[in-house]
Structures are given as structure tokens and as C-alpha cells.
PDB file of C-alpha atoms in Angstrom:
ATOM      1  CA  UNK A   1       8.807  34.504  -3.143  1.00  0.00           C
ATOM      2  CA  UNK A   2       6.934  33.552  -6.583  1.00  0.00           C
ATOM      3  CA  UNK A   3       3.476  32.979  -6.269  1.00  0.00           C
ATOM      4  CA  UNK A   4       4.198  29.445  -8.004  1.00  0.00           C
ATOM      5  CA  UNK A   5       6.347  28.424  -5.196  1.00  0.00           C
ATOM      6  CA  UNK A   6       4.807  25.889  -2.767  1.00  0.00           C
ATOM      7  CA  UNK A   7       7.233  25.202   0.071  1.00  0.00           C
ATOM      8  CA  UNK A   8       6.952  21.908   1.750  1.00  0.00           C
ATOM      9  CA  UNK A   9       4.032  22.366   4.349  1.00  0.00           C
ATOM     10  CA  UNK A  10       5.037  19.255   6.198  1.00  0.00           C
ATOM     11  CA  UNK A  11       8.568  20.158   7.370  1.00  0.00           C
ATOM     12  CA  UNK A  12       7.988  19.583  10.834  1.00  0.00           C
ATOM     13  CA  UNK A  13       6.160  16.332  10.144  1.00  0.00           C
ATOM     14  CA  UNK A  14       7.093  14.029  13.308  1.00  0.00           C
ATOM     15  CA  UNK A  15       9.297  10.850  12.553  1.00  0.00           C
ATOM     16  CA  UNK A  16       7.054   7.896  12.848  1.00  0.00           C
ATOM     17  CA  UNK A  17       8.467   4.979  14.836  1.00  0.00           C
ATOM     18  CA  UNK A  18       7.561   1.357  14.955  1.00  0.00           C
ATOM     19  CA  UNK A  19       8.630  -0.052  18.283  1.00  0.00           C
ATOM     20  CA  UNK A  20       8.933  -4.008  18.234  1.00  0.00           C
ATOM     21  CA  UNK A  21       9.791  -5.675  21.155  1.00  0.00           C
ATOM     22  CA  UNK A  22       8.433  -8.707  23.227  1.00  0.00           C
ATOM     23  CA  UNK A  23       8.467  -6.831  26.536  1.00  0.00           C
ATOM     24  CA  UNK A  24       5.709  -4.763  27.381  1.00  0.00           C
ATOM     25  CA  UNK A  25       7.218  -2.472  29.873  1.00  0.00           C
ATOM     26  CA  UNK A  26      10.341  -1.712  27.111  1.00  0.00           C
ATOM     27  CA  UNK A  27       7.696  -0.837  24.521  1.00  0.00           C
ATOM     28  CA  UNK A  28       5.883   1.270  26.941  1.00  0.00           C
ATOM     29  CA  UNK A  29       8.928   3.182  28.039  1.00  0.00           C
ATOM     30  CA  UNK A  30      10.092   3.648  24.546  1.00  0.00           C
ATOM     31  CA  UNK A  31       6.649   5.178  23.523  1.00  0.00           C
ATOM     32  CA  UNK A  32       6.328   7.212  26.260  1.00  0.00           C
ATOM     33  CA  UNK A  33       9.763   8.610  25.850  1.00  0.00           C
ATOM     34  CA  UNK A  34       8.946   9.384  22.038  1.00  0.00           C
ATOM     35  CA  UNK A  35       5.685  11.067  22.710  1.00  0.00           C
ATOM     36  CA  UNK A  36       7.443  13.446  25.185  1.00  0.00           C
ATOM     37  CA  UNK A  37      10.068  14.388  22.482  1.00  0.00           C
ATOM     38  CA  UNK A  38       9.130  17.023  19.958  1.00  0.00           C
ATOM     39  CA  UNK A  39       9.729  15.620  16.280  1.00  0.00           C
ATOM     40  CA  UNK A  40       8.740  12.079  16.991  1.00  0.00           C
ATOM     41  CA  UNK A  41       5.585   9.913  17.275  1.00  0.00           C
ATOM     42  CA  UNK A  42       4.700   6.377  17.555  1.00  0.00           C
ATOM     43  CA  UNK A  43       3.559   4.794  14.377  1.00  0.00           C
ATOM     44  CA  UNK A  44       2.732   1.594  15.998  1.00  0.00           C
ATOM     45  CA  UNK A  45       3.857  -0.906  18.375  1.00  0.00           C
ATOM     46  CA  UNK A  46       4.289  -4.763  17.901  1.00  0.00           C
ATOM     47  CA  UNK A  47       4.983  -7.678  20.901  1.00  0.00           C
ATOM     48  CA  UNK A  48       6.381  -9.963  18.303  1.00  0.00           C
ATOM     49  CA  UNK A  49       7.979 -10.253  14.976  1.00  0.00           C
ATOM     50  CA  UNK A  50       4.621 -11.283  13.120  1.00  0.00           C
ATOM     51  CA  UNK A  51       2.910  -8.340  14.397  1.00  0.00           C
ATOM     52  CA  UNK A  52       5.899  -6.220  13.457  1.00  0.00           C
ATOM     53  CA  UNK A  53       5.854  -7.086   9.848  1.00  0.00           C
ATOM     54  CA  UNK A  54       2.105  -6.824   9.809  1.00  0.00           C
ATOM     55  CA  UNK A  55       2.182  -3.089  11.365  1.00  0.00           C
ATOM     56  CA  UNK A  56       5.116  -2.310   9.215  1.00  0.00           C
ATOM     57  CA  UNK A  57       3.064  -3.127   5.874  1.00  0.00           C
ATOM     58  CA  UNK A  58       0.053  -1.246   7.338  1.00  0.00           C
ATOM     59  CA  UNK A  59       1.800   1.953   8.804  1.00  0.00           C
ATOM     60  CA  UNK A  60       4.760   2.269   6.597  1.00  0.00           C
ATOM     61  CA  UNK A  61       6.782   4.102   9.343  1.00  0.00           C
ATOM     62  CA  UNK A  62       9.847   6.077   8.979  1.00  0.00           C
ATOM     63  CA  UNK A  63      11.900   3.749  11.120  1.00  0.00           C
ATOM     64  CA  UNK A  64      11.527   0.280  13.065  1.00  0.00           C
ATOM     65  CA  UNK A  65      13.359  -0.215  16.395  1.00  0.00           C
ATOM     66  CA  UNK A  66      13.286  -4.019  16.010  1.00  0.00           C
ATOM     67  CA  UNK A  67      14.100  -6.149  19.072  1.00  0.00           C
ATOM     68  CA  UNK A  68      16.233  -9.160  17.976  1.00  0.00           C
ATOM     69  CA  UNK A  69      15.304 -11.740  20.737  1.00  0.00           C
ATOM     70  CA  UNK A  70      11.397 -12.386  20.356  1.00  0.00           C
ATOM     71  CA  UNK A  71       9.103 -15.384  20.241  1.00  0.00           C
ATOM     72  CA  UNK A  72       7.600 -16.974  17.206  1.00  0.00           C
ATOM     73  CA  UNK A  73      10.354 -15.380  14.748  1.00  0.00           C
ATOM     74  CA  UNK A  74      13.446 -13.464  15.543  1.00  0.00           C
ATOM     75  CA  UNK A  75      13.922  -9.800  14.646  1.00  0.00           C
ATOM     76  CA  UNK A  76      16.306 -10.506  11.682  1.00  0.00           C
ATOM     77  CA  UNK A  77      13.663 -12.853  10.260  1.00  0.00           C
ATOM     78  CA  UNK A  78      11.130 -10.190  10.540  1.00  0.00           C
ATOM     79  CA  UNK A  79      13.695  -7.557   8.905  1.00  0.00           C
ATOM     80  CA  UNK A  80      14.158  -9.922   5.952  1.00  0.00           C
ATOM     81  CA  UNK A  81      10.360 -10.516   5.459  1.00  0.00           C
ATOM     82  CA  UNK A  82       9.730  -6.609   5.707  1.00  0.00           C
ATOM     83  CA  UNK A  83      12.541  -6.023   3.240  1.00  0.00           C
ATOM     84  CA  UNK A  84      10.827  -8.177   0.916  1.00  0.00           C
ATOM     85  CA  UNK A  85       7.458  -6.699   1.235  1.00  0.00           C
ATOM     86  CA  UNK A  86       7.721  -3.231   1.693  1.00  0.00           C
ATOM     87  CA  UNK A  87       9.805  -0.083   0.220  1.00  0.00           C
ATOM     88  CA  UNK A  88      12.888   0.720   1.883  1.00  0.00           C
ATOM     89  CA  UNK A  89      12.973   2.349   5.138  1.00  0.00           C
ATOM     90  CA  UNK A  90      15.654   2.328   8.070  1.00  0.00           C
ATOM     91  CA  UNK A  91      15.356  -0.565  10.672  1.00  0.00           C
ATOM     92  CA  UNK A  92      17.324  -0.651  13.712  1.00  0.00           C
ATOM     93  CA  UNK A  93      18.237  -3.732  15.742  1.00  0.00           C
ATOM     94  CA  UNK A  94      17.831  -3.076  19.564  1.00  0.00           C
ATOM     95  CA  UNK A  95      19.106  -5.847  21.843  1.00  0.00           C
ATOM     96  CA  UNK A  96      20.799  -6.765  24.795  1.00  0.00           C
ATOM     97  CA  UNK A  97      22.456  -9.717  23.233  1.00  0.00           C
ATOM     98  CA  UNK A  98      25.736  -8.562  22.207  1.00  0.00           C
ATOM     99  CA  UNK A  99      26.319 -11.539  19.901  1.00  0.00           C
ATOM    100  CA  UNK A 100      23.928 -10.071  17.244  1.00  0.00           C
ATOM    101  CA  UNK A 101      25.881  -7.471  15.900  1.00  0.00           C
ATOM    102  CA  UNK A 102      27.297  -9.100  13.048  1.00  0.00           C
ATOM    103  CA  UNK A 103      23.960 -10.877  12.494  1.00  0.00           C
ATOM    104  CA  UNK A 104      21.734  -7.929  12.185  1.00  0.00           C
ATOM    105  CA  UNK A 105      23.322  -6.524   9.181  1.00  0.00           C
ATOM    106  CA  UNK A 106      23.145  -9.598   7.125  1.00  0.00           C
ATOM    107  CA  UNK A 107      19.407  -9.542   7.564  1.00  0.00           C
ATOM    108  CA  UNK A 108      19.120  -6.036   6.080  1.00  0.00           C
ATOM    109  CA  UNK A 109      18.946  -3.689   9.218  1.00  0.00           C
ATOM    110  CA  UNK A 110      20.703  -0.461   8.891  1.00  0.00           C
ATOM    111  CA  UNK A 111      22.130  -0.102  12.640  1.00  0.00           C
ATOM    112  CA  UNK A 112      22.357  -1.709  15.825  1.00  0.00           C
ATOM    113  CA  UNK A 113      21.919  -0.351  19.474  1.00  0.00           C
ATOM    114  CA  UNK A 114      22.834  -2.365  22.532  1.00  0.00           C
ATOM    115  CA  UNK A 115      20.472  -2.323  25.548  1.00  0.00           C
ATOM    116  CA  UNK A 116      20.354  -0.714  27.852  1.00  0.00           C
ATOM    117  CA  UNK A 117      21.039   2.653  26.288  1.00  0.00           C
ATOM    118  CA  UNK A 118      20.631   6.279  27.097  1.00  0.00           C
ATOM    119  CA  UNK A 119      17.548   7.845  25.555  1.00  0.00           C
ATOM    120  CA  UNK A 120      19.703  10.714  23.875  1.00  0.00           C
ATOM    121  CA  UNK A 121      21.741   8.012  22.130  1.00  0.00           C
ATOM    122  CA  UNK A 122      18.510   6.363  20.815  1.00  0.00           C
ATOM    123  CA  UNK A 123      16.942   9.541  19.702  1.00  0.00           C
ATOM    124  CA  UNK A 124      20.316  10.424  18.079  1.00  0.00           C
ATOM    125  CA  UNK A 125      20.441   7.100  16.047  1.00  0.00           C
ATOM    126  CA  UNK A 126      16.637   7.854  14.929  1.00  0.00           C
ATOM    127  CA  UNK A 127      17.608  11.134  13.739  1.00  0.00           C
ATOM    128  CA  UNK A 128      20.483   9.726  12.015  1.00  0.00           C
ATOM    129  CA  UNK A 129      18.806   6.992  10.263  1.00  0.00           C
ATOM    130  CA  UNK A 130      15.863   8.895   9.142  1.00  0.00           C
ATOM    131  CA  UNK A 131      17.691  11.652   7.365  1.00  0.00           C
ATOM    132  CA  UNK A 132      16.082  12.533   3.994  1.00  0.00           C
ATOM    133  CA  UNK A 133      16.713  13.924   0.641  1.00  0.00           C
ATOM    134  CA  UNK A 134      14.932  17.206  -0.662  1.00  0.00           C
ATOM    135  CA  UNK A 135      12.686  16.396  -3.647  1.00  0.00           C
ATOM    136  CA  UNK A 136      11.803  19.265  -5.956  1.00  0.00           C
ATOM    137  CA  UNK A 137       8.961  18.443  -8.370  1.00  0.00           C
ATOM    138  CA  UNK A 138       8.261  21.030 -11.097  1.00  0.00           C
ATOM    139  CA  UNK A 139       5.042  20.709 -13.058  1.00  0.00           C
ATOM    140  CA  UNK A 140       3.162  23.363 -14.982  1.00  0.00           C
ATOM    141  CA  UNK A 141       5.345  26.060 -13.714  1.00  0.00           C
ATOM    142  CA  UNK A 142       4.718  25.205 -10.062  1.00  0.00           C
ATOM    143  CA  UNK A 143       7.339  23.791  -7.641  1.00  0.00           C
ATOM    144  CA  UNK A 144       6.754  21.509  -4.577  1.00  0.00           C
ATOM    145  CA  UNK A 145       9.467  20.552  -2.287  1.00  0.00           C
ATOM    146  CA  UNK A 146       9.312  17.556  -0.232  1.00  0.00           C
ATOM    147  CA  UNK A 147      11.258  15.406   2.017  1.00  0.00           C
ATOM    148  CA  UNK A 148      11.789  12.017   0.732  1.00  0.00           C
ATOM    149  CA  UNK A 149      13.195   8.514   2.559  1.00  0.00           C
ATOM    150  CA  UNK A 150      16.310   7.149   0.937  1.00  0.00           C
ATOM    151  CA  UNK A 151      15.480   4.440  -1.566  1.00  0.00           C
ATOM    152  CA  UNK A 152      17.848   1.813  -0.256  1.00  0.00           C
ATOM    153  CA  UNK A 153      20.625   1.516   2.339  1.00  0.00           C
ATOM    154  CA  UNK A 154      23.225   2.862  -0.032  1.00  0.00           C
ATOM    155  CA  UNK A 155      21.588   6.003  -0.451  1.00  0.00           C
ATOM    156  CA  UNK A 156      21.003   6.280   3.345  1.00  0.00           C
ATOM    157  CA  UNK A 157      24.804   6.143   3.735  1.00  0.00           C
ATOM    158  CA  UNK A 158      25.340   8.693   1.160  1.00  0.00           C
ATOM    159  CA  UNK A 159      22.769  10.897   2.818  1.00  0.00           C
ATOM    160  CA  UNK A 160      24.592  10.334   6.318  1.00  0.00           C
ATOM    161  CA  UNK A 161      28.039  11.430   4.782  1.00  0.00           C
ATOM    162  CA  UNK A 162      26.631  14.691   2.939  1.00  0.00           C
ATOM    163  CA  UNK A 163      25.175  15.669   6.638  1.00  0.00           C
ATOM    164  CA  UNK A 164      28.468  15.324   8.092  1.00  0.00           C
ATOM    165  CA  UNK A 165      29.694  17.871   5.330  1.00  0.00           C
ATOM    166  CA  UNK A 166      26.798  20.046   5.918  1.00  0.00           C
ATOM    167  CA  UNK A 167      25.310  19.069   2.733  1.00  0.00           C
ATOM    168  CA  UNK A 168      22.173  17.668   1.480  1.00  0.00           C
ATOM    169  CA  UNK A 169      20.794  15.717  -1.744  1.00  0.00           C
ATOM    170  CA  UNK A 170      18.444  17.605  -3.908  1.00  0.00           C
ATOM    171  CA  UNK A 171      16.472  15.644  -6.626  1.00  0.00           C
ATOM    172  CA  UNK A 172      14.869  17.757  -9.371  1.00  0.00           C
ATOM    173  CA  UNK A 173      11.982  16.350 -10.975  1.00  0.00           C
ATOM    174  CA  UNK A 174       9.973  17.380 -13.993  1.00  0.00           C
ATOM    175  CA  UNK A 175      12.459  19.865 -15.553  1.00  0.00           C
ATOM    176  CA  UNK A 176      14.482  19.618 -18.969  1.00  0.00           C
ATOM    177  CA  UNK A 177      17.575  19.152 -17.062  1.00  0.00           C
ATOM    178  CA  UNK A 178      18.655  16.228 -14.627  1.00  0.00           C
ATOM    179  CA  UNK A 179      20.930  16.990 -11.892  1.00  0.00           C
TER     180      UNK A 179
END
């Protein structure tokens, strides 16, 4: 390997999850599960939508698990506020209220998981929504590879389709050519 090649050092960086749910036992259960699973970590917790907005602005998680039926403001309103304030990252609606399935997508959320759910189903959805493109930076003859979150929901969908085909997206920055 060339001495000018610096592979991505944080390839095993855990997926940071913000857990927003007004029920403390639910939050604690999800946090405990994530803490016991390799590749995941809790980026923050919130007991209501206002807290979810605040924590999202501060911690910039890889994904938010957003309960919909919360006091003060519902999860859909919080998702819209987060989308206005923060760069893109996935938000997944998590609710026992089956009537919200059409409401979450209009609020800018990327997916929905109905309560109750199997832990492996939750982890699978988190993995699916936190897929990243590879970004190759070339500067002064040095290469640096990093994983990069999608820029928007359309790019997330593109990455999910590529993954199904066993492919990934590679962005080359700093070369004379654009691919």
C-alpha cells in the first residue's frame, strides 16, 4: 500500500442513535439494547419533542428514533423542526399508533416502525437507514477515505438500492476528474 494512502480509521465507528420517547421505560429499554449491541451507541435521549430538537441540534446523531405521540409537541412536528435546523440525517418514526403511517412521511421522516417490534427488526431498520457513501478526498497526493451520510432522502434511497445490488457510491473529491 502506498505511503500516501490513509485508510478510513473510524470504519468501526458505532452508529449514534438519538432515542426520543416520552415513556422512560421504553427509552431505557432501547438504550440498554443499543449499548449491548456492537456497532451502536446512544447519542442522546429525549423525553419529549422539544428535548429531541435540542439534543439533535447538539449531538448531530446518525439517526433519530422518534416516538410520534409525545406531550408538548408530537414527533412529526419535531421532525419538521429538525429538518429546518439541521443537515440531513435519517429520522424513523416509532409508534404504537397505526394511524400515523401516512403522516410520518409528510413530516420528512424516512421510515416507520410499529410498536411493539422485535429488537432485530429495529436494529435492521437502523442499519438500513444509516447506510453511507464512501468519500475519497485527494489533496496534495494524499488520499483519505471516509464514510459520509447521505445528503437527503433521495440519496438515502439511492444508497439503499445500490446496497441491494451489492454496490456502493464513491465520491472522489480533489481530482481533475469528476465521477
